[in-house]
mmCIF file of C-alpha atoms in Angstrom:
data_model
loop_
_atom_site.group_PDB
_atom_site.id
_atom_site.type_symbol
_atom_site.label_atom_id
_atom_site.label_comp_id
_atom_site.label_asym_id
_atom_site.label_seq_id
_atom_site.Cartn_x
_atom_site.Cartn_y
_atom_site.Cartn_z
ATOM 1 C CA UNK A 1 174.314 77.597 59.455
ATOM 2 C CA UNK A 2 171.762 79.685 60.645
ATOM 3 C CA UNK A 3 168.394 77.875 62.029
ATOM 4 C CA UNK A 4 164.942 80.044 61.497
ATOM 5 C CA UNK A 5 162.286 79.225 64.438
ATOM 6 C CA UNK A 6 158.577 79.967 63.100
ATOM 7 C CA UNK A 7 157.358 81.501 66.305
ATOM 8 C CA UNK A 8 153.997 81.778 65.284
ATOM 9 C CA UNK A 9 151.114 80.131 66.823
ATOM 10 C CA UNK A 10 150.029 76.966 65.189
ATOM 11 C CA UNK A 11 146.160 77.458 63.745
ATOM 12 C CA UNK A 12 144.508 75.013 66.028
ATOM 13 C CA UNK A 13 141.020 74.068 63.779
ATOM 14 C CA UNK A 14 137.832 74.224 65.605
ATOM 15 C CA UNK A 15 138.809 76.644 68.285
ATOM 16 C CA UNK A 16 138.102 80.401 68.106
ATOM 17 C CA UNK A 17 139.172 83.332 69.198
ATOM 18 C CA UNK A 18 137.369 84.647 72.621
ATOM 19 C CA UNK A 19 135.123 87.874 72.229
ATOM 20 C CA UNK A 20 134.610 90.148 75.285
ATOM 21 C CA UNK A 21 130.806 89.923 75.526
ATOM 22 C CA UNK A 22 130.656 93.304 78.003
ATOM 23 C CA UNK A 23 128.515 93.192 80.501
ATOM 24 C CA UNK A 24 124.582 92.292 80.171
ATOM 25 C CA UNK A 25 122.240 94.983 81.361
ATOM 26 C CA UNK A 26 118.841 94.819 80.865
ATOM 27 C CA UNK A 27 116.205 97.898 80.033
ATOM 28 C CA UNK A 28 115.765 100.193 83.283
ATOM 29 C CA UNK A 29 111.954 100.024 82.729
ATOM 30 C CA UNK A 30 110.701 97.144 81.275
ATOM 31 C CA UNK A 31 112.301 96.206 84.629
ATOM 32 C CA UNK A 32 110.193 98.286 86.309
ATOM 33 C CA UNK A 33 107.231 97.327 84.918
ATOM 34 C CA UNK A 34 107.990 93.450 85.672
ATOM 35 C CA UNK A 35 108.401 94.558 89.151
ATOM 36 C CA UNK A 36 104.974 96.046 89.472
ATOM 37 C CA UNK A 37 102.804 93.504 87.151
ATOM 38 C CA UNK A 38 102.552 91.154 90.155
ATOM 39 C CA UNK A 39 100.980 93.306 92.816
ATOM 40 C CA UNK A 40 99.393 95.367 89.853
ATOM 41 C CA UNK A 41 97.973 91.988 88.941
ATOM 42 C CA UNK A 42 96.820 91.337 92.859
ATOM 43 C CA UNK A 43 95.477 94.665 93.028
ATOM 44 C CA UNK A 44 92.973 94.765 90.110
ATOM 45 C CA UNK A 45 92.247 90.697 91.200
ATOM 46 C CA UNK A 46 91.190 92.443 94.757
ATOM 47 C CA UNK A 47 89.422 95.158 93.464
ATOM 48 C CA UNK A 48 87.234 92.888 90.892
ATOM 49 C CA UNK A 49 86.083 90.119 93.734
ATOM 50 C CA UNK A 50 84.969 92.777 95.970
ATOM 51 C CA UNK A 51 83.290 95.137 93.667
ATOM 52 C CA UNK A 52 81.662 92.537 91.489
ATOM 53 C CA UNK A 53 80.773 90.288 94.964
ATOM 54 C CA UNK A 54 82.880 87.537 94.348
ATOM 55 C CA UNK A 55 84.449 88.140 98.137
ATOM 56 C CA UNK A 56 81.731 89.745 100.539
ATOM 57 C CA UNK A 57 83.395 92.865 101.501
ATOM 58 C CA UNK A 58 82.858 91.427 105.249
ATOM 59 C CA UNK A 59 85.361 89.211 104.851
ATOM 60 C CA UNK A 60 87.795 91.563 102.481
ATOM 61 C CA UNK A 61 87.354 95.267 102.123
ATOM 62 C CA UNK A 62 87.144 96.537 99.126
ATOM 63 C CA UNK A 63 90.230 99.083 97.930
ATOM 64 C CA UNK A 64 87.591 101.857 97.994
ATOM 65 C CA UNK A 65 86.447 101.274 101.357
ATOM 66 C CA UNK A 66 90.719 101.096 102.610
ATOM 67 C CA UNK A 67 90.937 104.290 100.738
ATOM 68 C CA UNK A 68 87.963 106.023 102.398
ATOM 69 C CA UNK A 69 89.406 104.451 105.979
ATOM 70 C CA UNK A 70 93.005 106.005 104.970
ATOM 71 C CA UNK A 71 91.489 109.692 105.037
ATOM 72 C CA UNK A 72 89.310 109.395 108.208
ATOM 73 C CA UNK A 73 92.295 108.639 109.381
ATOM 74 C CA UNK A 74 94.269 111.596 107.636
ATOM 75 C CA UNK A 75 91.836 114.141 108.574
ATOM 76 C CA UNK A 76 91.733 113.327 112.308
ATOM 77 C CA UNK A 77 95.516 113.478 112.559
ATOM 78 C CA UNK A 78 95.541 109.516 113.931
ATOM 79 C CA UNK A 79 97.181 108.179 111.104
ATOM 80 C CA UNK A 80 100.801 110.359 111.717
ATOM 81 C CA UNK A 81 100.301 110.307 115.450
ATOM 82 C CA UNK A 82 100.229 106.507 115.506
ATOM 83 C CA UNK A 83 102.839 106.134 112.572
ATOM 84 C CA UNK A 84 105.145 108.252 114.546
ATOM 85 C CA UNK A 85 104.794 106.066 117.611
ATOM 86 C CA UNK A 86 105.344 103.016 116.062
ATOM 87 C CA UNK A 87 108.415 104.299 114.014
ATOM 88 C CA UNK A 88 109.741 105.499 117.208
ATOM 89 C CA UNK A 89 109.104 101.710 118.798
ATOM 90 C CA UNK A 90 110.592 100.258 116.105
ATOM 91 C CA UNK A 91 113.622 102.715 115.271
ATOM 92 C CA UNK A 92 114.758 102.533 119.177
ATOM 93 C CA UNK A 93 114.052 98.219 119.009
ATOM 94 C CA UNK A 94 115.942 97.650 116.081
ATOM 95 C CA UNK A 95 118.746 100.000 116.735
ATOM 96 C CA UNK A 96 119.332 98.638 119.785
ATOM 97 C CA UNK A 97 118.772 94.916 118.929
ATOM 98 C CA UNK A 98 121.159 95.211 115.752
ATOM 99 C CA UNK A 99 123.662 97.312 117.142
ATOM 100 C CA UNK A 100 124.210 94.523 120.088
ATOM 101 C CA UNK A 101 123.764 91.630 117.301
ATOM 102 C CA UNK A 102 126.574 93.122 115.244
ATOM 103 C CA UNK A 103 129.116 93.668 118.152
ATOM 104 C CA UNK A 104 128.475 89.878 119.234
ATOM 105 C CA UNK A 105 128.673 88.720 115.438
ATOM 106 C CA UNK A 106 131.658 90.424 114.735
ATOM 107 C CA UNK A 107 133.584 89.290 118.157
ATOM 108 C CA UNK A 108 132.498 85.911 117.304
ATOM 109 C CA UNK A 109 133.473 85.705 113.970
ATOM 110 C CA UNK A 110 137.179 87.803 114.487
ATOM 111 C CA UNK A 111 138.396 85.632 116.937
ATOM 112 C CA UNK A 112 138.358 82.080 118.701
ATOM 113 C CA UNK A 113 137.689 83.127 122.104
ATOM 114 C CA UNK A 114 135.176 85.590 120.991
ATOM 115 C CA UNK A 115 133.283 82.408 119.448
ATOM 116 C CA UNK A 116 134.063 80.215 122.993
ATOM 117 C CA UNK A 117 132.604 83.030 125.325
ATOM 118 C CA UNK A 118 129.772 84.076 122.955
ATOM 119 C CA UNK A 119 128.305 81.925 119.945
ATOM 120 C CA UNK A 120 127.026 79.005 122.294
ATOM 121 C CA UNK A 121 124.852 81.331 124.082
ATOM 122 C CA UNK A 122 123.657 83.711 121.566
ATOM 123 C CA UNK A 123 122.735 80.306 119.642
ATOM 124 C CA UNK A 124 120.630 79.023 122.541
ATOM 125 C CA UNK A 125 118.764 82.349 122.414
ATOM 126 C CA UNK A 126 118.588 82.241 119.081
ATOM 127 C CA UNK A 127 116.398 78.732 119.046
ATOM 128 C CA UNK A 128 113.397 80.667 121.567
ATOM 129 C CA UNK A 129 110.776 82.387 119.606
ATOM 130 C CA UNK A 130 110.874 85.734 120.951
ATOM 131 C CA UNK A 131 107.248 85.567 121.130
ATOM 132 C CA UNK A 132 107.532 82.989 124.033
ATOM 133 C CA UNK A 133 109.059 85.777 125.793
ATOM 134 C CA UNK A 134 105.917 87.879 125.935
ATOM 135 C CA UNK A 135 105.048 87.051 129.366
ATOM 136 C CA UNK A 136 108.312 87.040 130.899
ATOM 137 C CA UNK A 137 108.993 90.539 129.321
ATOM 138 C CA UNK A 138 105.630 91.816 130.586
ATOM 139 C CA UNK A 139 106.994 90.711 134.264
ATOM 140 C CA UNK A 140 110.194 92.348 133.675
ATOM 141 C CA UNK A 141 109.575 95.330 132.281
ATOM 142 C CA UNK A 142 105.315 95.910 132.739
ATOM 143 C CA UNK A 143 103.155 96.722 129.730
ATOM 144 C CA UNK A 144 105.608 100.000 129.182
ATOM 145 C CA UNK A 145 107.731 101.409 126.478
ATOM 146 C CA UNK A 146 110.361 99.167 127.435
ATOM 147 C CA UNK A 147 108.759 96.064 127.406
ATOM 148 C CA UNK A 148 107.604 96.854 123.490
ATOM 149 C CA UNK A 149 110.899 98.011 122.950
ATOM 150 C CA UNK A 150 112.865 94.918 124.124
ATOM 151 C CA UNK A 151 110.564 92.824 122.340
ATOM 152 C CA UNK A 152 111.695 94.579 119.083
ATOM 153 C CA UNK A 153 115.463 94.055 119.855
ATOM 154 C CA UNK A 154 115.238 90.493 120.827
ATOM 155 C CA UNK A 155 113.056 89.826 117.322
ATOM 156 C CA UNK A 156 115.612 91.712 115.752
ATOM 157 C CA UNK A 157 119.140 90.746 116.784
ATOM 158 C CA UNK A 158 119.327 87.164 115.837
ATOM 159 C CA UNK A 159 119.418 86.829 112.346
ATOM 160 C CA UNK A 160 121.801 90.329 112.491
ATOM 161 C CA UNK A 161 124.521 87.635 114.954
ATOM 162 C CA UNK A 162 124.078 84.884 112.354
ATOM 163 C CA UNK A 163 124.632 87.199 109.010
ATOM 164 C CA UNK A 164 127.686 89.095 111.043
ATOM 165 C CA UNK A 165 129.380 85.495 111.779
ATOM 166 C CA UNK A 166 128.967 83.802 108.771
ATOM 167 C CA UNK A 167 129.942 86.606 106.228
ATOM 168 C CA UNK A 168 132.737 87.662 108.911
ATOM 169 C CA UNK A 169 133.622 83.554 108.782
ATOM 170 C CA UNK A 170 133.504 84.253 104.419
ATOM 171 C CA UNK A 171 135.997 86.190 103.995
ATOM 172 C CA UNK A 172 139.208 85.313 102.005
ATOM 173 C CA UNK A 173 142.016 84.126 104.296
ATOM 174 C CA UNK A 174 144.646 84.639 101.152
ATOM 175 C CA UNK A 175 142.862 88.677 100.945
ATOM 176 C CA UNK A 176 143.572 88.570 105.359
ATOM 177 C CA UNK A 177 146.724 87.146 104.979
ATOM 178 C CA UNK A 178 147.765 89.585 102.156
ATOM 179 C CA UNK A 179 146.849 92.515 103.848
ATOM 180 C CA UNK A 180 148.559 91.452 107.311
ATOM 181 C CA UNK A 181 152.068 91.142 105.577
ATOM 182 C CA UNK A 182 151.490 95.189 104.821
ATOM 183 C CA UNK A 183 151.325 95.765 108.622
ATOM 184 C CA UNK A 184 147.385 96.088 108.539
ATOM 185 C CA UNK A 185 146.509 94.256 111.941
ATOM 186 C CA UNK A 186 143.993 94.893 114.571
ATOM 187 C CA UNK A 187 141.393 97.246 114.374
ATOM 188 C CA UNK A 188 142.442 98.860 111.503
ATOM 189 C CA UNK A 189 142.293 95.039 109.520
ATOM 190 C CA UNK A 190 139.006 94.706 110.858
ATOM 191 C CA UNK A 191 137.657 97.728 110.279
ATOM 192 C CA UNK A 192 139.124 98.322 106.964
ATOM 193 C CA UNK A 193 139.011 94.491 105.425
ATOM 194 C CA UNK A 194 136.968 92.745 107.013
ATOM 195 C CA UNK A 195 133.833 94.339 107.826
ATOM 196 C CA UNK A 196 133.791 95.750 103.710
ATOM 197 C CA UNK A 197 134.090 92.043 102.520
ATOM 198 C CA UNK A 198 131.292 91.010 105.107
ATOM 199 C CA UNK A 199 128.991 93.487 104.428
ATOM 200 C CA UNK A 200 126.599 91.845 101.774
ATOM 201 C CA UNK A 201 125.886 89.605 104.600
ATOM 202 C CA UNK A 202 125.316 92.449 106.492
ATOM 203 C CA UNK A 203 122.727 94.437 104.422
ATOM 204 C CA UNK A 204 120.976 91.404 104.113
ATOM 205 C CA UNK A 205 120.664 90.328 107.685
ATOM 206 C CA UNK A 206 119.677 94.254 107.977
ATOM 207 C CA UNK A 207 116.585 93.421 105.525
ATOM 208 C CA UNK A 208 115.528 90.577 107.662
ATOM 209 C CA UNK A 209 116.209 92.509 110.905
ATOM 210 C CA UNK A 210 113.743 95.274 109.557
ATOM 211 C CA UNK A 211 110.995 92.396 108.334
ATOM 212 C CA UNK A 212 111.085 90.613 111.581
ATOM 213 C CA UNK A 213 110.743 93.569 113.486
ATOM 214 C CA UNK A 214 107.748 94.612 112.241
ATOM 215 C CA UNK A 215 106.324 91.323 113.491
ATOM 216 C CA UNK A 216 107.832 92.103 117.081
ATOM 217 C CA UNK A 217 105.934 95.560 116.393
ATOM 218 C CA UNK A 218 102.860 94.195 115.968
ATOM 219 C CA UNK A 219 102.727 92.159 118.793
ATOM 220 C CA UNK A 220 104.359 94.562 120.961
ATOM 221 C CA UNK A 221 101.461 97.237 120.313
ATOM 222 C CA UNK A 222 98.551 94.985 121.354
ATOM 223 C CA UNK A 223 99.515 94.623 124.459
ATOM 224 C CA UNK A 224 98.863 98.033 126.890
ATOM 225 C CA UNK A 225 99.178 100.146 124.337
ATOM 226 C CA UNK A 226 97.285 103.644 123.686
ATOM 227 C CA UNK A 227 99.339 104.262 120.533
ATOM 228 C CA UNK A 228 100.832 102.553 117.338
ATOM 229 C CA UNK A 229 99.577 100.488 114.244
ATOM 230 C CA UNK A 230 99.105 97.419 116.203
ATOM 231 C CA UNK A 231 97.070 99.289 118.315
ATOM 232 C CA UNK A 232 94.989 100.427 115.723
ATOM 233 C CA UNK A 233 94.606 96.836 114.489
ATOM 234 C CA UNK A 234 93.164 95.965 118.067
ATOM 235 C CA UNK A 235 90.905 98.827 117.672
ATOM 236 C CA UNK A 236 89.877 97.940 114.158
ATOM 237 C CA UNK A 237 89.169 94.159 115.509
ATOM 238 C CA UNK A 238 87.324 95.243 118.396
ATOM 239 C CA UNK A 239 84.389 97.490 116.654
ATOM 240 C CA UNK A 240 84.373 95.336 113.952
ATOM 241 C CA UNK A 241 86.028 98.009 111.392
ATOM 242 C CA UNK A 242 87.299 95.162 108.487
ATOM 243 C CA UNK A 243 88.864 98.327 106.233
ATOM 244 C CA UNK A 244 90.988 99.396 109.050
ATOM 245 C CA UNK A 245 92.313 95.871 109.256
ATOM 246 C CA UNK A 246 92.958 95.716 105.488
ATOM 247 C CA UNK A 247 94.388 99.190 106.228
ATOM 248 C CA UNK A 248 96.839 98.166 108.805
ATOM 249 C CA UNK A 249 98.233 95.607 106.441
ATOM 250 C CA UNK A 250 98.674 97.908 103.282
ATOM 251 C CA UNK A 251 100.473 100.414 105.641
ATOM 252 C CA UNK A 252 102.868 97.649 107.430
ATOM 253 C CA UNK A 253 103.342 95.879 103.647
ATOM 254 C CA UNK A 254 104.463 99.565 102.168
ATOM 255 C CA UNK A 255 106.726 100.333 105.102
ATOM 256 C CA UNK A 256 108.751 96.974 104.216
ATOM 257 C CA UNK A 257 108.853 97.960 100.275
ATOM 258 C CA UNK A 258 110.108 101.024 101.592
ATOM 259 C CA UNK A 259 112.548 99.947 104.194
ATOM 260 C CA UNK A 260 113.345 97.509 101.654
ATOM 261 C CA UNK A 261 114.433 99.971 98.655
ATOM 262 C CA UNK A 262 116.384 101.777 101.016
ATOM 263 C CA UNK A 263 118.783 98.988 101.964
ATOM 264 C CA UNK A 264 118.670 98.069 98.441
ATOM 265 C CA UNK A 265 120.246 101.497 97.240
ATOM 266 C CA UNK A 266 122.644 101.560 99.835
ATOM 267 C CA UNK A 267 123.518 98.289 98.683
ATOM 268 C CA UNK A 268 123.735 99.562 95.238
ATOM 269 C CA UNK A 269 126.025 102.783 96.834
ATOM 270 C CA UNK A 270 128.205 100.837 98.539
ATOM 271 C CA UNK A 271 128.375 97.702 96.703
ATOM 272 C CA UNK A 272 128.522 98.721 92.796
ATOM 273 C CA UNK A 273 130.360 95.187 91.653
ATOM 274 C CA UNK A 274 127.356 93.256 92.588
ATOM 275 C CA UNK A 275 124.757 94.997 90.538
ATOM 276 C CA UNK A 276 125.333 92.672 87.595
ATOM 277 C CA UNK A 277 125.820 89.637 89.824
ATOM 278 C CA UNK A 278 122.834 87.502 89.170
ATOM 279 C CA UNK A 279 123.728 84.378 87.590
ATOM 280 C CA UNK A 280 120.894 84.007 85.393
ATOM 281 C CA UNK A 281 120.164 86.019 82.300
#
């Protein structure tokens, strides 16, 4: 007697059959242009209180008046002398600061010792606003280079430790333990595992680095210098110049949009899986 099994699937009502729904993208520019409505929007709203006396432009130049400031400063050769300096300050600062930050983060996070012997103190430092340290810097170092300098690093290299640790701290164990039983140990693991699954908390802690350090920047440059942004903001306050303020701001605001897109396509570069990771539509 032969038996016939019906291997077949029984047809379950209500339930349906699961449809890849690819992967949502939205339209390059009408991204673009949600982007730039907001500080479009902030723009015109400037531009209409001071032409149309809403805002006396003694309190808040007018865009014309920044404008006009921008080429004074264009056609006497200031504006790329001082931008130079202060790129140089802040290039040699944050290098410097995040390069140390990263070592420390990544020796704390690989290893127990390396968290004994280092978090504890990089933590305390952490806690002091490195604009307390003004004073003590100034009687270190003078009213040099390397007082501005060191100010930058300090500003710069905490949240760098705290990004390093924690995404070092992230990282799969299962995806460490996996790659250990095909001999990858050491450097090489670090290196070549590690550091790659940290590095979104990386890039990040880079885009705070660069914010804070303009801050650092700023402060560093009013004190004994003959060179620099800040220094033109101390300038600008002491004759009284209110469109060289405004100026100082647009500049140091369109140097963190720009530091900012840079990280951001590197992150795109290096990081293509988490372009469509947002978890909203």
């Amino acid at each position: 007697m032969t038996v016939t099994v019906d291997r077949a699937a029984p047809a379950v009502p209500g339930l349906e059959v699961p449809q890849f729904l690819g992967t949502k993208t939205r339209n390059r520019w009408s991204s673009l242009a949600l982007r730039v409505s907001v500080p479009a929007l902030i723009l015109v709203a400037w531009w209409y209180t001071t032409t149309h006396g809403l805002v006396s432009t003694e309190v808040l130049a007018s865009p014309g008046q920044v404008v006009r400031a921008f080429w004074e400063l264009v056609e006497t050769g200031q504006l790329w002398e001082y931008g130079l300096a202060s790129f140089r300050r802040a290039g040699l600062g944050v290098g410097i600061g995040v390069g140390i930050a990263l070592v420390l983060g990544l020796v704390s996070g690989l290893t127990r010792l390396g968290e004994e012997l280092v978090d504890a103190t990089v933590q305390i430092v952490r806690v002091v606003p490195f604009l307390a340290l003004v004073p003590l810097f100034i009687s270190w170092f003078g009213v040099d280079e390397a007082f501005k300098v060191a100010l930058i690093a300090v500003s710069s290299a905490s949240p760098m430790y705290a990004y390093t640790y924690l995404g070092v701290r992230s990282v799969d164990r299962k995806v460490v333990e996996a790659v250990r039983g095909f001999g990858l140990t050491g450097f090489r693991l670090a290196v070549g595992v590690i550091v790659p699954s940290a590095l979104p908390n990386i890039l990040m802690a880079l885009r705070i680095c660069l914010g804070i350090s303009l801050v650092g920047l700023i402060a560093a440059e009013q004190v004994g210098a003959t060179e620099g942004i800040g220094y033109l903001v101390t300038l600008a306050q002491q004759y009284y110049r209110n469109d060289y303020m405004v100026l100082c701001i647009v500049i140091y605001a369109l140097i963190g949009i720009g530091v900012d897109l840079v990280i951001r396509l590197v992150e795109r570069t290096t990081m293509p899986w988490l372009r469509h990771g947002t978890a909203g539509a």
